[in-house]
Each structure stands twice: as structure tokens, then as C-alpha cells.
Amino acid sequence: MGAAPKAIEPAETQVPRRQFLMWLSSVGVVGSALAAIFSTFVFMKPRATYGQPNRFRIGRPEEFPTGARIAIDTKRVCIVRDGDKLAAISTTCTHLGCIVAPSATGFHCPCHGSQFDVDGNVTGGPAPKALPWYLVTITPSGELEVDKDTEIQMGTYLSV
Amino acid sequence: MSTEKKSLWKDLMDLPKNIYRSIFRNPLPASDRGRAATSFTNFFLHIQPVRVNKRTLRPSYTMGLGLISFFLFVILAVTGVLLMFYYVPSTTQAYDRMLDLRSSVAFGVILRNMHRWAAHAMVAVVFLHMCRVFLTGSYKAPREFNWNIGVGLFLLTLFSSFTGYLLPWDQLAFWAITVGTSIAGYAPLIGHQLQFLLLGDATVGQEALLRFYVLHVVVLPIALVLLVAVHFWRIRKDGGLARPEPSELPAPAAVVAPAGEVVAALPARRFAIQGLVKGPLVKVGTLDDDTVFSWPNLLIAELFVLLLTVAGLMAVSLFFNAPLEHPVNVMHPPNPAKAPWYFLGLQEQVSYSAFWGGVGVPAIELLLLVLVPYIDRSKEGVGRWFARQRVWANTLFLTFVLVNIVLIVIGTFFRGANWQFVSPF
Ligand code: HEM
Ligand code: FES
């Protein structure tokens, strides 16, 4: 705009300009609406949860004798120990979220009968995938700490 | 000043009458003109047309299913608000408040029963209403959009019922919601985000209870009210309930417009009626003889349906108590854990294939529901049950309905411990 003083019919210049402004304001309005929807979802998604912490201590290695498979239902993990190898396996069923219980052959879900072997592999029932394993570390004070935010490869043990 | 005194006395004597007149502008109608005026000068009645087609009023045509849905919704709103006076959405208090309703709140049991049974009934009736709309071909142009408003209402109804299910915070509630939200978790990409957003945490707990409560008592009811309003508005603007084309019916009566003016220029009959009562009259009878005045014909029919709905619900609520199991024990899932009955078909499907059962098939079914009025463009067989021209569409739809009902029945009655097949007999 604002260049040569050509004699242009006002009507010709004005229609595109109006259209442009119309377009611009539509983009603004639609954009703000989308941003508002998006921020609502961001707001709705909690940054910190008030429930159980996902990192917690479960006691000293001595409390889990070799061969033990001890399910801690409140934390939804099962601590397994075999010699000096120790691991934490999830006890939340991968089917629809019930709590699985240790059984002679591995794990068994009471809700719809999924079966898992001792490592958490599905051996029967509707569960679609294996039970995840979680990272276990030893704190400086010598306690075991489970981190449910970090899944590790099945069969990765902590040496104690 | 005797005249003034006299008129003051007269005004006093007329007070009740004047108050009544200020509220109800028309005396009880004695003429057709009065019947029309009664309909469109009253806020609640003007939602309805002045005249309705006789076919619309036949109980065997709509079976009043849409109306029953609406009345159940009203009952749910009223009983729900009353329950809110005693309910606390807290994991430590909710269950005790349920017990209080039983032991120390006057009419607590009956209110809770009515709310619970009306919620179940609404899911069923809304679904049946959808079936009636489909089987009478009433989703076709120009009603495509209203059909989809209806699909939205169906989803909102399901979701309202689902969010309410958690609130008693008993074992049934807890595990049904655990299972139900896990089904949502199977959605690709967004599944886990969705589940987390819904629960506000990794598992069902205080956050989930609060979220479900807010959705259940504020967000979803407001959305429902809005969509119901649009639904009703569209019914009128789409020309009332669907009817067969005039050509499919015996000789139609010619529409005679009254002496010139506005009316003649407007296409649809309903405008003509409004113009009619204002302008010089022609004989109403010649206008259209397969319609009758809404006052009192439609109104009586509606009140009758309301009465039946309330009576039926009261009867059930007097004899059957809404279930309340043991308080939540996070460590002891019941075996088998079941979602609410309307999701048991889904849960049954999920036990065959997590992805297809929980996400793939439902998404395709929903998409088909949304698209059906845009795919099926034929104008034939509208406004009649099981019209011969619609045999294919109806057969397909009924198959889809039956499959879902069978799945729900299997999930409800034939699945026992470990989701093994059991016989209920
Ligand atoms: C909260 C739920 C709903 C309420 C309160 C409701 C209410 C109503 C009412 C009162 C009518 C008048 C006719 C009748 O009673 O059958 C109606 C008609 C209609 N409804 Fe619904 N409805 C609901 C859900 C649905 C659903 C789920 C669908 C379909 C997916 C649907 C589609 C329609 C259509 C297309 C009509 C017009 C039918 C015709 O022209 O014959 N509605 N609705
Ligand atoms: S939740 Fe474990 S089998 Fe269904």
C-alpha cells in the first residue's frame, strides 16, 4: 500500500482489504478459541498428583529372603528375590487394571483370569502384554527404593 | 369521594382475578383461536407448535420414548440436586453419606432409589428412542443434524451415568470405574493421557472421585440441557416429526392461505397458523385436516406420559433398593470385576481383543451412527415403522443392535469368576 498515487477505484482496493481483515480476525478468533481449549486441557492435567508417590522405599534387602515373592498390594508391586538378584514387578493387571496376586506358576488376576509366569509374561487370559518391571535402587542409607516412573527391561535385576 | 372508594373496593375484590390474568393471559380456551393463543402466549407451551399432526400423536408411532427420556432427565435433575444436599465427594466420607441416606435422612432411600433407577432407565430408553428414530427412517433429510445432536445426547447420557456410578464409593463403584477407565486407556496414542486426565492420577482415588463429581453434577448436565434445547428446537424447525411423503398417503388436503398477506408467501404450514390467528380468518378445517390443536391434544398426551413415567419409577423405587456393596477395598478386587451393564458389551469385546474390542469396533460403530443420514439419502419409507423400502437399512441396524444386546447379556449373566463362561440357570 501507500505507494504510487494511482487512480484506483476505491471499491477495488477496499474489498480485498476487507477480506484480508476478515480473514485476519477469523484466524485470531479461531486461534484464541483453540488456545483456550488447549489451555483448559493443560489445566486439567495435574502436574503433581496427590495420590501415592511413584517413588517409595520398601525396606532393607534382608527383609526379602532369597526365593521370596512378596506382593506389596498398597504399592502395587511384587518384590522378587533370587539369590543376590532382586527386582520389582508391577502387580497392576495389564488387562483392565485389577491387582494380580502371586501364584505357584507366577501371577494370577482375579478379575478376568489373566495368567502370567514368574517374570510377568502373559500365559493365559485376556491381558494384552506382560507386567512391567520397575527400577529398584539402593539408597545411601541401605534401603531399597522402587521408582514406578521408570520401567526397565524384563530380567534386569539389582544385585544385592 | 364515594365513587373512588367504591372503585378501590372493586379493585380489591378483583385482586385474585387480576393476579390470575396477569399470569395467564388467556382464559381457558373455548374456541380454536383461543387454543392457538394459549399455546403461543405461554412460555412453556410455546415450545410446541400450535397444531400437531395426528400421526405424531399416535402412541404406537413414537411410543413416547423421546418424551420419557426427557422426563427421566428432569427427574434425575430434581432428585440429584436433593441428594447433593447430603453428599460429600470425599473418599473418607462418601460411603458414610450413603449409609446416612439410609439411616438418618428422611426419604433418603427413596430419593436414592429413584435417582439410581432413573439413571439406568434413561440409558435404556434413550437407546430405544434412537432405535425408534432409525426404524421409522426419521433421521433422513432434513433431520440429519438433529440425528447427530441425538448421537451426542446418547453419549452424554452414557457418560453421565458412568460418572455417577463412582460416587457411592463402594466396591462395585470402585472396580467398575477401574475397569471402565482402563478400557478408555486402550485408545491409541491418546488412551493413557485420556485415562490420566479423567482420573487426575494413576489410579482411581480422591482425584478421580472429585473429577467425576464435578463432571456429573455440573459439566454434563449443562451440556445435556443445551443439547436437549437444540434437539427440541430442531424438531420444530425441521417441520415436526417425520411423516410419510404426501404422495405415499391418501389424497392430501390443499393448503388454503388466508386472505393474501404474509401467510401466502411463506411455505410452511406452521407460519400460516400464526398468521391465521392474527389476520382475517378462513375456516380452519380447510387448512389441513390431519392436524389437531396442541391444546389440549398434545398436552394431555404429554401429561399422560409424564404420569406413567413417574408412576413406573416410583413403583420400582418402592420395591427395589439401589445396591450398595462393601466400602472400597483397594486390595481386594471382586471376581469378576464388571463395568456398569451398558459397558459390559464393550468389556466382553475387550476380552477377545483389547484394541479392536475396546477401541476399533466402537469407533467404527460410532462413525457409522454419525454418518448414516449422510450415506442413506433415499427419501422413501420415512415416518413409518419397518417400511418395506427400508428393509436393508433396518435389517443392518437391527443386527447391530442385537449383536450389542447379546454381548451385554453375555457379559452380564454368562460371565463368572475369572471371566469364565457360566450358566446363570
Ligand atoms: C437425552 C436424550 C434424548 C431426549 C431427551 C430426546 C427427546 C426427543 C423428543 C421428545 C422427541 C420427539 C419425538 C419422540 O418423543 O420420539 C425426539 C425426536 C427425535 N430424536 Fe431425540 N431425544 C434424545 C436422544 C436422541 C438420540 C440418542 C437420537 C439419535 C441418535 C435422537 C434423534 C431424534 C430425532 C432424529 C428426532 C426426530 C424424529 C422425527 O422427526 O420423527 N434423539 N427426541
Ligand atoms: S483386569 Fe486382570 S484379567 Fe482383567
CSV table of N, CA and C and ligand atoms in Angstrom, one decimal, chain B residues 61-62 64-67 69-70 122 126 129-130 132-133 138-139 143 146-147 150-151 153-154 157 224 228 231-232 235 240-242, ligand 1:
chain,number,residue,atom,x,y,z
B,61,TYR,N,-46.7,-44.8,17.4
B,61,TYR,CA,-45.7,-44.3,16.4
B,61,TYR,C,-44.4,-44.0,17.2
B,62,THR,N,-44.4,-43.0,18.1
B,62,THR,CA,-43.2,-42.7,18.8
B,62,THR,C,-43.0,-43.5,20.1
B,64,GLY,N,-43.7,-42.6,22.7
B,64,GLY,CA,-43.3,-41.6,23.7
B,64,GLY,C,-41.9,-41.7,24.2
B,65,LEU,N,-41.0,-42.4,23.5
B,65,LEU,CA,-39.7,-42.7,24.0
B,65,LEU,C,-38.8,-41.5,24.3
B,66,GLY,N,-38.9,-40.5,23.3
B,66,GLY,CA,-38.1,-39.3,23.5
B,66,GLY,C,-38.6,-38.5,24.7
B,67,LEU,N,-39.9,-38.5,24.8
B,67,LEU,CA,-40.5,-37.8,26.0
B,67,LEU,C,-40.1,-38.4,27.3
B,69,SER,N,-37.5,-40.1,27.9
B,69,SER,CA,-36.1,-39.8,28.1
B,69,SER,C,-36.0,-38.4,28.8
B,70,PHE,N,-36.8,-37.5,28.2
B,70,PHE,CA,-36.7,-36.1,28.8
B,70,PHE,C,-37.2,-36.1,30.2
B,122,MET,N,-32.8,-44.3,31.9
B,122,MET,CA,-32.6,-43.3,30.9
B,122,MET,C,-31.6,-43.8,29.8
B,126,VAL,N,-33.2,-43.9,26.1
B,126,VAL,CA,-32.6,-43.1,25.1
B,126,VAL,C,-32.2,-44.0,23.9
B,129,HIS,N,-35.2,-45.0,22.0
B,129,HIS,CA,-35.7,-43.9,21.3
B,129,HIS,C,-34.8,-43.8,20.0
B,130,MET,N,-33.5,-44.0,20.1
B,130,MET,CA,-32.7,-44.0,18.9
B,130,MET,C,-33.1,-45.1,17.9
B,132,ARG,N,-36.1,-46.3,17.6
B,132,ARG,CA,-37.4,-46.0,17.0
B,132,ARG,C,-37.2,-44.9,15.9
B,133,VAL,N,-36.3,-44.0,16.1
B,133,VAL,CA,-36.0,-43.0,15.1
B,133,VAL,C,-35.4,-43.7,13.9
B,138,SER,N,-36.6,-41.8,10.4
B,138,SER,CA,-36.8,-40.4,10.7
B,138,SER,C,-35.5,-39.6,10.8
B,139,TYR,N,-34.4,-40.2,10.5
B,139,TYR,CA,-33.1,-39.5,10.5
B,139,TYR,C,-32.8,-38.8,9.2
B,143,ARG,N,-33.5,-34.0,8.7
B,143,ARG,CA,-33.2,-34.2,10.1
B,143,ARG,C,-31.9,-34.8,10.4
B,146,ASN,N,-30.2,-33.2,13.4
B,146,ASN,CA,-30.9,-33.5,14.7
B,146,ASN,C,-30.6,-34.9,15.1
B,147,TRP,N,-30.4,-35.8,14.2
B,147,TRP,CA,-30.0,-37.2,14.5
B,147,TRP,C,-28.6,-37.1,15.2
B,150,GLY,N,-28.7,-36.0,18.5
B,150,GLY,CA,-29.2,-37.2,19.3
B,150,GLY,C,-28.0,-38.1,19.6
B,151,VAL,N,-27.1,-38.3,18.7
B,151,VAL,CA,-25.9,-39.2,19.0
B,151,VAL,C,-25.2,-38.5,20.1
B,153,LEU,N,-26.4,-36.7,22.5
B,153,LEU,CA,-27.2,-36.9,23.7
B,153,LEU,C,-27.0,-38.3,24.2
B,154,PHE,N,-26.9,-39.2,23.3
B,154,PHE,CA,-26.7,-40.6,23.7
B,154,PHE,C,-25.4,-40.8,24.5
B,157,THR,N,-25.5,-39.1,27.8
B,157,THR,CA,-26.3,-39.9,28.8
B,157,THR,C,-25.4,-41.0,29.3
B,224,LEU,N,-26.0,-31.5,28.6
B,224,LEU,CA,-27.3,-32.2,28.2
B,224,LEU,C,-28.4,-31.2,28.0
B,228,VAL,N,-30.4,-30.8,24.6
B,228,VAL,CA,-31.8,-31.1,24.5
B,228,VAL,C,-32.6,-29.9,24.0
B,231,HIS,N,-32.1,-29.9,20.4
B,231,HIS,CA,-32.8,-31.1,19.8
B,231,HIS,C,-34.3,-30.7,19.6
B,232,PHE,N,-34.9,-30.1,20.6
B,232,PHE,CA,-36.3,-29.7,20.6
B,232,PHE,C,-36.6,-28.6,19.5
B,235,ILE,N,-36.5,-30.1,16.2
B,235,ILE,CA,-37.7,-30.9,15.8
B,235,ILE,C,-38.7,-29.9,15.1
B,240,GLY,N,-41.6,-30.5,12.5
B,240,GLY,CA,-42.3,-31.5,13.3
B,240,GLY,C,-41.7,-32.9,13.0
B,241,LEU,N,-42.4,-33.9,13.6
B,241,LEU,CA,-41.8,-35.2,13.5
B,241,LEU,C,-42.0,-35.7,12.0
B,242,ALA,N,-41.1,-36.6,11.6
B,242,ALA,CA,-41.1,-37.1,10.2
B,242,ALA,C,-42.4,-37.7,9.9
C,1,HEM,C1,-31.3,-37.2,26.3
C,1,HEM,C2,-31.7,-37.9,25.3
C,1,HEM,C3,-32.8,-37.5,24.3
C,1,HEM,C4,-34.0,-36.8,24.6
C,1,HEM,C5,-34.5,-36.2,25.9
C,1,HEM,C6,-34.7,-36.8,23.3
C,1,HEM,C7,-36.0,-36.2,23.1
C,1,HEM,C8,-36.7,-36.3,22.0
C,1,HEM,C9,-38.2,-36.0,21.8
C,1,HEM,C10,-39.1,-35.6,23.0
C,1,HEM,C11,-38.5,-36.2,20.5
C,1,HEM,C12,-39.9,-36.0,20.0
C,1,HEM,C13,-40.4,-37.4,19.4
C,1,HEM,C14,-40.4,-38.6,20.3
C,1,HEM,O1,-40.8,-38.5,21.5
C,1,HEM,O2,-39.9,-39.6,19.9
C,1,HEM,C15,-37.3,-36.5,19.8
C,1,HEM,C16,-37.2,-36.7,18.4
C,1,HEM,C17,-36.1,-37.1,17.7
C,1,HEM,N1,-34.9,-37.5,18.3
C,1,HEM,FE1,-34.5,-37.5,20.3
C,1,HEM,N2,-34.0,-37.4,22.3
C,1,HEM,C18,-32.9,-37.9,22.9
C,1,HEM,C19,-31.9,-38.6,22.3
C,1,HEM,C20,-31.8,-38.9,20.9
C,1,HEM,C21,-30.9,-39.8,20.3
C,1,HEM,C22,-29.9,-40.7,21.0
C,1,HEM,C23,-31.2,-39.8,18.9
C,1,HEM,C24,-30.5,-40.5,17.8
C,1,HEM,C25,-29.2,-40.7,17.7
C,1,HEM,C26,-32.2,-38.8,18.7
C,1,HEM,C27,-32.8,-38.4,17.5
C,1,HEM,C28,-34.0,-37.8,17.3
C,1,HEM,C29,-34.6,-37.5,16.0
C,1,HEM,C30,-33.9,-37.6,14.6
C,1,HEM,C31,-35.8,-37.0,16.3
C,1,HEM,C32,-36.9,-36.5,15.3
C,1,HEM,C33,-37.7,-37.7,15.0
C,1,HEM,C34,-38.8,-37.5,14.0
C,1,HEM,O3,-38.8,-36.5,13.3
C,1,HEM,O4,-39.7,-38.4,13.9
C,1,HEM,N3,-32.6,-38.3,19.9
C,1,HEM,N4,-36.2,-36.6,20.7
